[in-house]
Short mmCIF file of C-alpha atoms and ligand atoms in Angstrom, two decimals:
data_model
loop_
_atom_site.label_atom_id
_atom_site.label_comp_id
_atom_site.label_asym_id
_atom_site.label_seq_id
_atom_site.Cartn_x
_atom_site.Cartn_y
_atom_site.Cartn_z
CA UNK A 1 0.00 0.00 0.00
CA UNK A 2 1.21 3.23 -1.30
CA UNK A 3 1.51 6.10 1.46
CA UNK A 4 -0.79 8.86 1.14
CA UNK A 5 -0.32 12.80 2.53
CA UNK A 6 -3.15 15.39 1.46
CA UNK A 7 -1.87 18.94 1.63
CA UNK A 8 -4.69 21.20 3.05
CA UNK A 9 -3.45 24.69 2.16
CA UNK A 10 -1.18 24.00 -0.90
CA UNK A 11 0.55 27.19 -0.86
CA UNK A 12 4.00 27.95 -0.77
CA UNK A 13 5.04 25.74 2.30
CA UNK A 14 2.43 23.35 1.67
CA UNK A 15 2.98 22.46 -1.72
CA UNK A 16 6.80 23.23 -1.16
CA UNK A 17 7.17 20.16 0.85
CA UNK A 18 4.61 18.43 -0.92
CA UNK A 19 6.60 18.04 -3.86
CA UNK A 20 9.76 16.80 -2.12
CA UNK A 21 7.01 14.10 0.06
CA UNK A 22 6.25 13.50 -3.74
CA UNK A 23 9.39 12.02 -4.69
CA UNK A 24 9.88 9.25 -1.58
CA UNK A 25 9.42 6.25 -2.55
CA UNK A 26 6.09 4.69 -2.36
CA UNK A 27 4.43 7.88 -1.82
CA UNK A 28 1.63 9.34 -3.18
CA UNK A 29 0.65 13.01 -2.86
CA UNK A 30 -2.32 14.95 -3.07
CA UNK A 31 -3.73 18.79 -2.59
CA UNK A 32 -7.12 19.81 -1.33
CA UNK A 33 -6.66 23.59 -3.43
CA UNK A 34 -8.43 26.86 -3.15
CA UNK A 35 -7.63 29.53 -5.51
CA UNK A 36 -4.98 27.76 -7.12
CA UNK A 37 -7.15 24.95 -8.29
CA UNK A 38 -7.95 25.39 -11.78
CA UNK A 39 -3.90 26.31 -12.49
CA UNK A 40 -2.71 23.27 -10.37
CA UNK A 41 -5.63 20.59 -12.17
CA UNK A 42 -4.37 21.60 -15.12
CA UNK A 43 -0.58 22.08 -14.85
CA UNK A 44 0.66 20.67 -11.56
CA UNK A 45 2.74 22.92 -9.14
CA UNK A 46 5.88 24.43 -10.85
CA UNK A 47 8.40 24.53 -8.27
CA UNK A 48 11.67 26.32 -8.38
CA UNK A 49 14.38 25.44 -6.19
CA UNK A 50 18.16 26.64 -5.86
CA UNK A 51 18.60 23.27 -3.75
CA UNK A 52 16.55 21.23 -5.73
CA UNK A 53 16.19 22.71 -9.23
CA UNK A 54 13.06 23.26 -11.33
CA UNK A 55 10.51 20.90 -11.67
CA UNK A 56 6.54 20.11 -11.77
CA UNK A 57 4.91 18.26 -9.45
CA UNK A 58 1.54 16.81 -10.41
CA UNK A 59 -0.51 15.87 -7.63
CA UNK A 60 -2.40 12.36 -7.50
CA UNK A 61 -5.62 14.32 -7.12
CA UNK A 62 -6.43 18.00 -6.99
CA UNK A 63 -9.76 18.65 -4.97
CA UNK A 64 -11.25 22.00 -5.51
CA UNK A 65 -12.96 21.94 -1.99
CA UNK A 66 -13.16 19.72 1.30
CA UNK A 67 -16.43 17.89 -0.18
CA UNK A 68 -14.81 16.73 -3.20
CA UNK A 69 -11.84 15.67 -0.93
CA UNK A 70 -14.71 13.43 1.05
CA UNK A 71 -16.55 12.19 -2.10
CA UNK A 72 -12.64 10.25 -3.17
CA UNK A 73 -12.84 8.17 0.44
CA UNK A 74 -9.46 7.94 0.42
CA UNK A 75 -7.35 6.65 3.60
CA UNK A 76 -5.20 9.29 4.02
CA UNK A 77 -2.13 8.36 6.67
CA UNK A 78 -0.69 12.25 6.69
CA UNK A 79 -3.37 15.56 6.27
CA UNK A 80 -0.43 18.43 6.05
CA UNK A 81 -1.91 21.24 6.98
CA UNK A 82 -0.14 24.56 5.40
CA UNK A 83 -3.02 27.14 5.99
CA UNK A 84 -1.81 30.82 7.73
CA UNK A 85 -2.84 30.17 10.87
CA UNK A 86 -6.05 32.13 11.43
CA UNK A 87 -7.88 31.19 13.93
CA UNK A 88 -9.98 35.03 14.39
CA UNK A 89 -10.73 34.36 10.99
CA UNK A 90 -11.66 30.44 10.34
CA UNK A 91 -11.29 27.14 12.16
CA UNK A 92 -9.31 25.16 9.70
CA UNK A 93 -10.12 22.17 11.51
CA UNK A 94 -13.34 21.93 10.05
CA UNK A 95 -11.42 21.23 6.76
CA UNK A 96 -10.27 18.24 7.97
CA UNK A 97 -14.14 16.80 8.82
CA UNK A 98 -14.72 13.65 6.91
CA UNK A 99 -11.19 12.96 6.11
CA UNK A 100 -9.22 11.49 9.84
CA UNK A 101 -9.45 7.67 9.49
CA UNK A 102 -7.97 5.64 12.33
CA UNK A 103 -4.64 6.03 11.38
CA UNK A 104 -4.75 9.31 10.16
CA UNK A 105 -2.08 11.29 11.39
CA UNK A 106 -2.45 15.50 11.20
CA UNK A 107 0.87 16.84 10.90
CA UNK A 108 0.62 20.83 10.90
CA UNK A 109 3.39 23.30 9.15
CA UNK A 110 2.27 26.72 10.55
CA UNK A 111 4.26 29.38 12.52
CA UNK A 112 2.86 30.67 15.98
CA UNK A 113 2.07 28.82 19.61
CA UNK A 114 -1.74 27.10 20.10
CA UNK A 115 -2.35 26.36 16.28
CA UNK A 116 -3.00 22.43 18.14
CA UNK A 117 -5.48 22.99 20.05
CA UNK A 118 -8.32 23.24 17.85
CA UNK A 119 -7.40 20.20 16.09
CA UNK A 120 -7.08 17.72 19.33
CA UNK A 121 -10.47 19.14 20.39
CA UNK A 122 -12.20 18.39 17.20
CA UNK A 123 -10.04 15.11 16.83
CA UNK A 124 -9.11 14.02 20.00
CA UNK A 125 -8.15 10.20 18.98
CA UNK A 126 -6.29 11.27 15.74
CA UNK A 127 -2.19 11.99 15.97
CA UNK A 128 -1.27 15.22 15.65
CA UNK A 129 2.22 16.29 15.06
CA UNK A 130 3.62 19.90 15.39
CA UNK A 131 5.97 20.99 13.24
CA UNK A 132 7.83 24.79 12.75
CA UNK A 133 9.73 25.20 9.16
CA UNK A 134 12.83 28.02 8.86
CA UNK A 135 12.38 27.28 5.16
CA UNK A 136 11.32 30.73 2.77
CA UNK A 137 9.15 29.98 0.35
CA UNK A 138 6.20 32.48 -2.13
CA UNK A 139 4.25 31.75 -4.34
CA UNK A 140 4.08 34.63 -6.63
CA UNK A 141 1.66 33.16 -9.04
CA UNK A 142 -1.00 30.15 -8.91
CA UNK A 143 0.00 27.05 -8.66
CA UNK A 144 4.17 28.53 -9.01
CA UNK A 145 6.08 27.43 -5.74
CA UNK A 146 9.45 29.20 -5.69
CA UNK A 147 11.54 27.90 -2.80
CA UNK A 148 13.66 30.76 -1.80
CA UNK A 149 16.38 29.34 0.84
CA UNK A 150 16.64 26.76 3.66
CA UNK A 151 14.75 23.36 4.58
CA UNK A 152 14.97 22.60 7.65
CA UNK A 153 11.76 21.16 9.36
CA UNK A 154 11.27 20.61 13.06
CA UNK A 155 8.55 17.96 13.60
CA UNK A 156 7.14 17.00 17.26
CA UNK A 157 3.92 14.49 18.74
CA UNK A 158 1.43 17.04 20.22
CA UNK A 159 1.38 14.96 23.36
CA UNK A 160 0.08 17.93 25.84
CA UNK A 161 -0.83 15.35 29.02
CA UNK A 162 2.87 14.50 29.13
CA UNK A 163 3.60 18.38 30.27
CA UNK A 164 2.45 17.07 33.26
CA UNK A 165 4.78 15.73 35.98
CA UNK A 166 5.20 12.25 36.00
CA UNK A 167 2.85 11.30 33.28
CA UNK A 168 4.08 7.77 31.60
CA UNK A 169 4.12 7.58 27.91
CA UNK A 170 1.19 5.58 26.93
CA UNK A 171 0.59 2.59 23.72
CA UNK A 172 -1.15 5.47 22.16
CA UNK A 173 2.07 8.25 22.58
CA UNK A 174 4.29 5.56 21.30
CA UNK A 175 2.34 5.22 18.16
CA UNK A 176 2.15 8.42 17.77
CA UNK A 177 5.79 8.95 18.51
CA UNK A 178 6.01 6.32 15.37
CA UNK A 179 3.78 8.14 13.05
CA UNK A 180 6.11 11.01 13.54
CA UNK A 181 9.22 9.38 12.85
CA UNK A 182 7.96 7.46 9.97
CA UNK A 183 6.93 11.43 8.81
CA UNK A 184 10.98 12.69 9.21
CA UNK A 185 11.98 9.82 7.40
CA UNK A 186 9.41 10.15 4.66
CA UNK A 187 10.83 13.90 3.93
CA UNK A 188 14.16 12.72 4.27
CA UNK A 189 13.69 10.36 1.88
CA UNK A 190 12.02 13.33 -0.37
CA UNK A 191 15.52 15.13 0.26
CA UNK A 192 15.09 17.17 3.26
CA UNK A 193 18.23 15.85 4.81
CA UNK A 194 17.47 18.75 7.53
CA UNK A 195 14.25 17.07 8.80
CA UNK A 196 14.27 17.19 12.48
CA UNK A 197 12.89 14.70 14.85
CA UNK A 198 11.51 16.11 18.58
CA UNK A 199 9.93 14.76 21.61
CA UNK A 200 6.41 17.08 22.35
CA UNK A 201 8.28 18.81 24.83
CA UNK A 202 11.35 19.45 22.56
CA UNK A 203 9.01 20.55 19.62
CA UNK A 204 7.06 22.87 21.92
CA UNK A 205 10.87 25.01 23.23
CA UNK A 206 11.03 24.74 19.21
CA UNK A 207 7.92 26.62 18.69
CA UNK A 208 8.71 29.32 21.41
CA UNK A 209 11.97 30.15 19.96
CA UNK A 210 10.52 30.84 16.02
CA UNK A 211 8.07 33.08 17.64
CA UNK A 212 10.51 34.69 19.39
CA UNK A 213 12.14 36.06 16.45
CA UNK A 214 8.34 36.32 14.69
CA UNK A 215 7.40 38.33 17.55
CA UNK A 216 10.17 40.67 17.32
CA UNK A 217 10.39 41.17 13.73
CA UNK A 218 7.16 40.28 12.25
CA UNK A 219 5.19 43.08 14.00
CA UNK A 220 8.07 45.49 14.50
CA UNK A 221 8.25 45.75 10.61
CA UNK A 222 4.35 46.76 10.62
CA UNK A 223 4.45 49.25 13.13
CA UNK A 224 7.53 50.82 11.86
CA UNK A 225 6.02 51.32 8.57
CA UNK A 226 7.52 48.44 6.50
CA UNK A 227 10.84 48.11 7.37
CA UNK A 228 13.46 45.30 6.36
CA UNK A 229 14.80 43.37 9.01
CA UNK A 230 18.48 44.18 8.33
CA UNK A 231 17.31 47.57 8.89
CA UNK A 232 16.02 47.37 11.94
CA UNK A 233 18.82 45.31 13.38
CA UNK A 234 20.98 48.18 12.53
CA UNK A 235 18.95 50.93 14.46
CA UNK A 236 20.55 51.51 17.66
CA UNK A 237 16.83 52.07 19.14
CA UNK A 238 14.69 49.74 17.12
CA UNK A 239 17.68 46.95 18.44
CA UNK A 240 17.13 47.30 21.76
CA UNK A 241 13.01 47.23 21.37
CA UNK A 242 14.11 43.49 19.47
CA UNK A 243 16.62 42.22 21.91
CA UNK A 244 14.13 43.04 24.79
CA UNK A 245 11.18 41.62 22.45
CA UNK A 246 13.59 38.25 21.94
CA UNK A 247 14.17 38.00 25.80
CA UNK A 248 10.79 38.58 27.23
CA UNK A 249 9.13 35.33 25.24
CA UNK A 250 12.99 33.06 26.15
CA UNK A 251 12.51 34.52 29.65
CA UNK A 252 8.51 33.12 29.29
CA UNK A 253 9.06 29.75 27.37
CA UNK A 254 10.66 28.11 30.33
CA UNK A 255 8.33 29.12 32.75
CA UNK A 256 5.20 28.13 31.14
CA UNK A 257 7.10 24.73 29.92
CA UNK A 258 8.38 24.11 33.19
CA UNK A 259 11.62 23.31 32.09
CA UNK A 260 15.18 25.04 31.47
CA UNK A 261 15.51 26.49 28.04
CA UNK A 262 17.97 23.90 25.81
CA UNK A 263 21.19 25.10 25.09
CA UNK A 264 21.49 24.16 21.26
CA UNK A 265 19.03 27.30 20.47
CA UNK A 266 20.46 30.46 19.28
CA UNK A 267 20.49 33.77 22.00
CA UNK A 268 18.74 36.79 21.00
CA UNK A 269 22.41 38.39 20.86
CA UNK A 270 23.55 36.01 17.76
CA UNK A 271 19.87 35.93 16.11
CA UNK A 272 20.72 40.13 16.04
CA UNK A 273 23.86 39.88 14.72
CA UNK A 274 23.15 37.29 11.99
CA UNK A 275 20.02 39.70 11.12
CA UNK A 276 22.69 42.53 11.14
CA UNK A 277 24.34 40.94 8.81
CA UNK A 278 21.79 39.66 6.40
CA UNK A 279 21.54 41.90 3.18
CA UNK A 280 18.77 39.70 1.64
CA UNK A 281 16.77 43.04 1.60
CA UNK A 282 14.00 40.77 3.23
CA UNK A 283 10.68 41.76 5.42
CA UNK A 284 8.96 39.60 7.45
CA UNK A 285 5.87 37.54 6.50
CA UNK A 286 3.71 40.14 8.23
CA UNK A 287 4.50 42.76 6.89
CA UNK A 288 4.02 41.13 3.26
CA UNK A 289 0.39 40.64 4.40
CA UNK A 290 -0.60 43.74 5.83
CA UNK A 291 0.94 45.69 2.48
CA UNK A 292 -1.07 43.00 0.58
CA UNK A 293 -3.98 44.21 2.48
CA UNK A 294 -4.39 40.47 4.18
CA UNK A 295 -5.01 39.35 7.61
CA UNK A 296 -1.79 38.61 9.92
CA UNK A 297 -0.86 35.88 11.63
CA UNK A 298 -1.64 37.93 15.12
CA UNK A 299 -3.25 35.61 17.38
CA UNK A 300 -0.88 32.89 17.21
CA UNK A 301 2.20 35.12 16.87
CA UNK A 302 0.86 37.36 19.86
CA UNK A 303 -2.14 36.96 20.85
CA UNK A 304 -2.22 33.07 22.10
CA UNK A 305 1.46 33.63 23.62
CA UNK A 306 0.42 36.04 25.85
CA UNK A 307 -2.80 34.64 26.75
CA UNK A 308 -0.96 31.09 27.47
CA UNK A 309 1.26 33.28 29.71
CA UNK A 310 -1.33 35.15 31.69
CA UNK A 311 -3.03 31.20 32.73
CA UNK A 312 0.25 31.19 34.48
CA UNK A 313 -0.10 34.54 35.95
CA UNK A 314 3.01 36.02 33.81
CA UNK A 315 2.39 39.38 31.18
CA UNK A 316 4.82 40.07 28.40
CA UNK A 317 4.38 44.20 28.53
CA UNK A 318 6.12 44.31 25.25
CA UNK A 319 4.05 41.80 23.53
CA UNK A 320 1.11 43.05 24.43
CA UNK A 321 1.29 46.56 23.41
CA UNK A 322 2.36 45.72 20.10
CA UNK A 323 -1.09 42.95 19.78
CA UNK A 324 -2.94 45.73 21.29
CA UNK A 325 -1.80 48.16 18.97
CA UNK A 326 -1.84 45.78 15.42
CA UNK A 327 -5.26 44.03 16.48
CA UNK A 328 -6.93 47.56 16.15
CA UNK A 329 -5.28 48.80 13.11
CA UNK A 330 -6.11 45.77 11.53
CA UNK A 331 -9.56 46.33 12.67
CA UNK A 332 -9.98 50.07 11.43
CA UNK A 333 -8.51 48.65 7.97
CA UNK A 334 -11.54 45.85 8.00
CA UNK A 335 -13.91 48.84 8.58
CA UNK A 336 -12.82 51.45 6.09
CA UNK A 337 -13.07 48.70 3.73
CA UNK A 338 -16.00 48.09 4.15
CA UNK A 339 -17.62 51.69 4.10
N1 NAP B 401 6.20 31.19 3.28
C1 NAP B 401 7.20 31.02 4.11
O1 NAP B 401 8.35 31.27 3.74
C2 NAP B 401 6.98 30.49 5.51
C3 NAP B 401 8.12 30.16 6.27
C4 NAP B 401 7.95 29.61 7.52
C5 NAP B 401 6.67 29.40 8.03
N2 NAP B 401 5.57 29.74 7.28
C6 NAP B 401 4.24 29.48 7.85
O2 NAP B 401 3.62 28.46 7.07
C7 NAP B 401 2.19 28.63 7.07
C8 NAP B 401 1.72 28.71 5.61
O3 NAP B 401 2.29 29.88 5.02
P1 NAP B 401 2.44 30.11 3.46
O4 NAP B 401 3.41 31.22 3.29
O5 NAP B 401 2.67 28.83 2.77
O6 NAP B 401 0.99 30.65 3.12
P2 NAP B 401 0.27 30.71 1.67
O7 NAP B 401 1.28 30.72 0.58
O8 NAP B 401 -0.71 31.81 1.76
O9 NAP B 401 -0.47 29.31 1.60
C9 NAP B 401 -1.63 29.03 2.30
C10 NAP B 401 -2.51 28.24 1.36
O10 NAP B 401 -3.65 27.78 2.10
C11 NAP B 401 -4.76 27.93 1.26
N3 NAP B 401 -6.01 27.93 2.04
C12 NAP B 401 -6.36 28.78 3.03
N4 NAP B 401 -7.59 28.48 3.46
C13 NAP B 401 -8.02 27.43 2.70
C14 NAP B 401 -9.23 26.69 2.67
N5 NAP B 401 -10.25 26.99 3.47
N6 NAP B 401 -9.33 25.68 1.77
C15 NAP B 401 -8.32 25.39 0.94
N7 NAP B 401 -7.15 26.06 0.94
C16 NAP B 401 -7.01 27.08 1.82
C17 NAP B 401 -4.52 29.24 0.56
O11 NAP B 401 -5.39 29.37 -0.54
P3 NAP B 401 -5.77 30.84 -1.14
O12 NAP B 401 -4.62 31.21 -2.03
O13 NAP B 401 -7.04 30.59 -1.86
O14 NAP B 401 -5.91 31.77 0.03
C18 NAP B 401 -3.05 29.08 0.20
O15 NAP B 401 -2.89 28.35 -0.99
C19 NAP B 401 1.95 29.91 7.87
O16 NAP B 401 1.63 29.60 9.21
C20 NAP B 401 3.29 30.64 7.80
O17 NAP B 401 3.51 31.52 8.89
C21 NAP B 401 5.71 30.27 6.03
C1 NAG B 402 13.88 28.02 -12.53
O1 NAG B 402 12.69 28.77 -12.39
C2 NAG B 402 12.92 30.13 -12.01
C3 NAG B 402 11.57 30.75 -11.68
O2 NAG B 402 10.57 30.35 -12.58
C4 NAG B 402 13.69 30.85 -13.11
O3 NAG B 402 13.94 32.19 -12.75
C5 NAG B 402 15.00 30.12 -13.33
O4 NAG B 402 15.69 30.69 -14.42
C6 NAG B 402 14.78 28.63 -13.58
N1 NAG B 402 16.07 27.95 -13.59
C7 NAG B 402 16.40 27.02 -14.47
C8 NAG B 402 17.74 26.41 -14.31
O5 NAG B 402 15.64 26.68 -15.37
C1 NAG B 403 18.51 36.24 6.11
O1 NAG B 403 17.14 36.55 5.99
C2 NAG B 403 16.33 35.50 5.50
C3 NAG B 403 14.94 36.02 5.27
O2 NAG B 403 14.37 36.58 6.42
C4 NAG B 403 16.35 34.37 6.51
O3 NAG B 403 15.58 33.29 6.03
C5 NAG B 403 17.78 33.92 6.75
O4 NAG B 403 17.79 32.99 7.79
C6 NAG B 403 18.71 35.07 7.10
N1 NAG B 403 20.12 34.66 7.05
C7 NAG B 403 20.92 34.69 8.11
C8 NAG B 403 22.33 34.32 7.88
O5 NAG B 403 20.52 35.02 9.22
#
């Protein structure tokens, strides 16, 4: 029996690492498609790649939307879900009714802390795994992936009982400890040599440490009116407001994990010097969105950080005045749209 991974949200991460699951062996690919449908049914995903060259990648069915993705009754064993996390806006989850079998394992690819939780509520017997992706990918037209730089892929079980102390690993956290290294090996096999496998907790210091630098840069660039991130590195004030940004969520992580902060991550000091560095002339993902006129990632970037601090009775000041301040200009925006 062939493998089989659906891509919910085949944009550029989603169809990105589609198209290197597509080449394991044995594996067979598929993409439940919005926008890009009609250009992806017809010509498969052109992907360009300065790691892995140019190429198509046809998947084995394109569904137009989540019903026709029910009507095939296939058994899927990965749903890779590649949506921006937007939970203000939709509940992805719902995209995923009809489709978890028994050994359906959810594996999602999306930046930001809490993007689990609505997917163990509405599934709580499927396997979900967690996973955070340094790789930079656009695409710029439908159904075109360009893969910019960078592949590496940090995947985790969601296994939130074992946060607390003492909890034994169950039959059912071992499979899904399986599941997830059967995952790392299939994109390994599709040439991600930089696939990276984590325990839950492991994944979870992971996922504080990408929104650390999200958090600092992300909004930062919005609120300073578009700015590039080598640009604010370089700003004797704007550094400090990032440094201080960095520390307050790897001064939180540990406290709400309940564990020291691993050593193998890089400190706020080196993550502003390589930044300082960096003339890719590049802006954060946020910023790309809110000049696009689109909704940002917000609420798992910000919002859901803070709010998972405050259950354990600890604000991030910094934080929260930028979500305070970026929630309500992307409100006005909605409105004056609207009039
Ligand atoms: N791009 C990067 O370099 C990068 C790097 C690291 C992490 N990430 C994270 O990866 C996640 C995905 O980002 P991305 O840049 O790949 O976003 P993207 O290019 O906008 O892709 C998202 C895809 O999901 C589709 N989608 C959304 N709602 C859907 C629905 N209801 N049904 C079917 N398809 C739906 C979108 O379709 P439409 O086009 O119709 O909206 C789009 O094709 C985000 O959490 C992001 O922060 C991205
Ligand atoms: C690959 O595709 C990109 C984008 O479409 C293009 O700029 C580049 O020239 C192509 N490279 C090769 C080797 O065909
Ligand atoms: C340079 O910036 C890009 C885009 O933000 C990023 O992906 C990359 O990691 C940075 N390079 C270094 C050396 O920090």
């Amino acid at each position: 029996m062939p493998i089989r991974v659906l891509l919910v949200g085949a944009g550029a991460i989603g169809a990105f690492y589609g198209s290197r699951l597509a080449t394991a062996p044995n594996t067979l690919v598929s993409a439940l498609c919005r926008s890009n449908f009609r250009a992806v049914k017809d010509n498969g995903f052109h992907v360009s790649s300065p790691k892995y060259g140019n190429s198509t990648f046809r998947p084995e069915y394109a569904f137009s939307n989540p019903g026709e993705a029910r009507k095939a009754q296939i058994k899927w064993d990965y749903l890779l879900v590649a949506t921006k996390a937007l939970p203000d806006l939709s509940d992805d989850s719902e995209l995923l009714e009809g489709l978890v079998g028994p050994e359906t394992s959810i594996v999602l690819v999306q930046n930001g802390l809490g993007v689990e939780e609505p997917y163990r509520k509405r599934f709580p017997k499927a396997t979900v795994l967690s996973a955070v992706t340094i790789a930079s990918a656009a695409q710029p037209s439908h159904g075109k992936i360009q893969h910019n730089r960078w592949t590496r892929i940090s995947i985790g079980p969601y296994l939130p009982h074992l946060d607390k102390e003492g909890t034994e690993e169950s039959s059912e956290d071992e499979q899904a400890n399986a599941k997830n290294s059967r995952f790392v090996e299939l994109l390994r096999e599709g040439g991600i040599e930089d696939a990276e496998l984590y325990s839950h907790a492991g994944l979870q210091f992971v996922r504080w440490h990408k929104i650390a630098i999200n958090a600092a840069m992300n909004p930062s660039s919005v609120l300073s009116g578009g700015s590039e991130n080598q640009a604010m590195a370089l700003d004797p004030e704007l550094s400090r407001h990032l440094l201080a940004v960095m520390e307050e969520v790897l001064d939180t992580a540990p406290r709400v994990l309940g564990k020291p902060l691993p050593d193998k991550l890089a400190s706020p000091q080196k993550i502003l010097e390589s930044t300082k560095k960096n003339t890719s002339g590049s802006k954060p993902s946020m910023q790309l969105d809110w000049a696009e006129g689109k909704r940002m990632e917000l609420e798992v970037i910000l919002g859901n950080p803070i709010r998972i601090a405050r259950e354990k009775g600890i604000e991030m000041p910094r934080l929260q005045s930028m979500y305070a301040l970026l929630k309500m200009a992307q409100e006005n925006r909605q409105k004056q749209s609207k009039l």
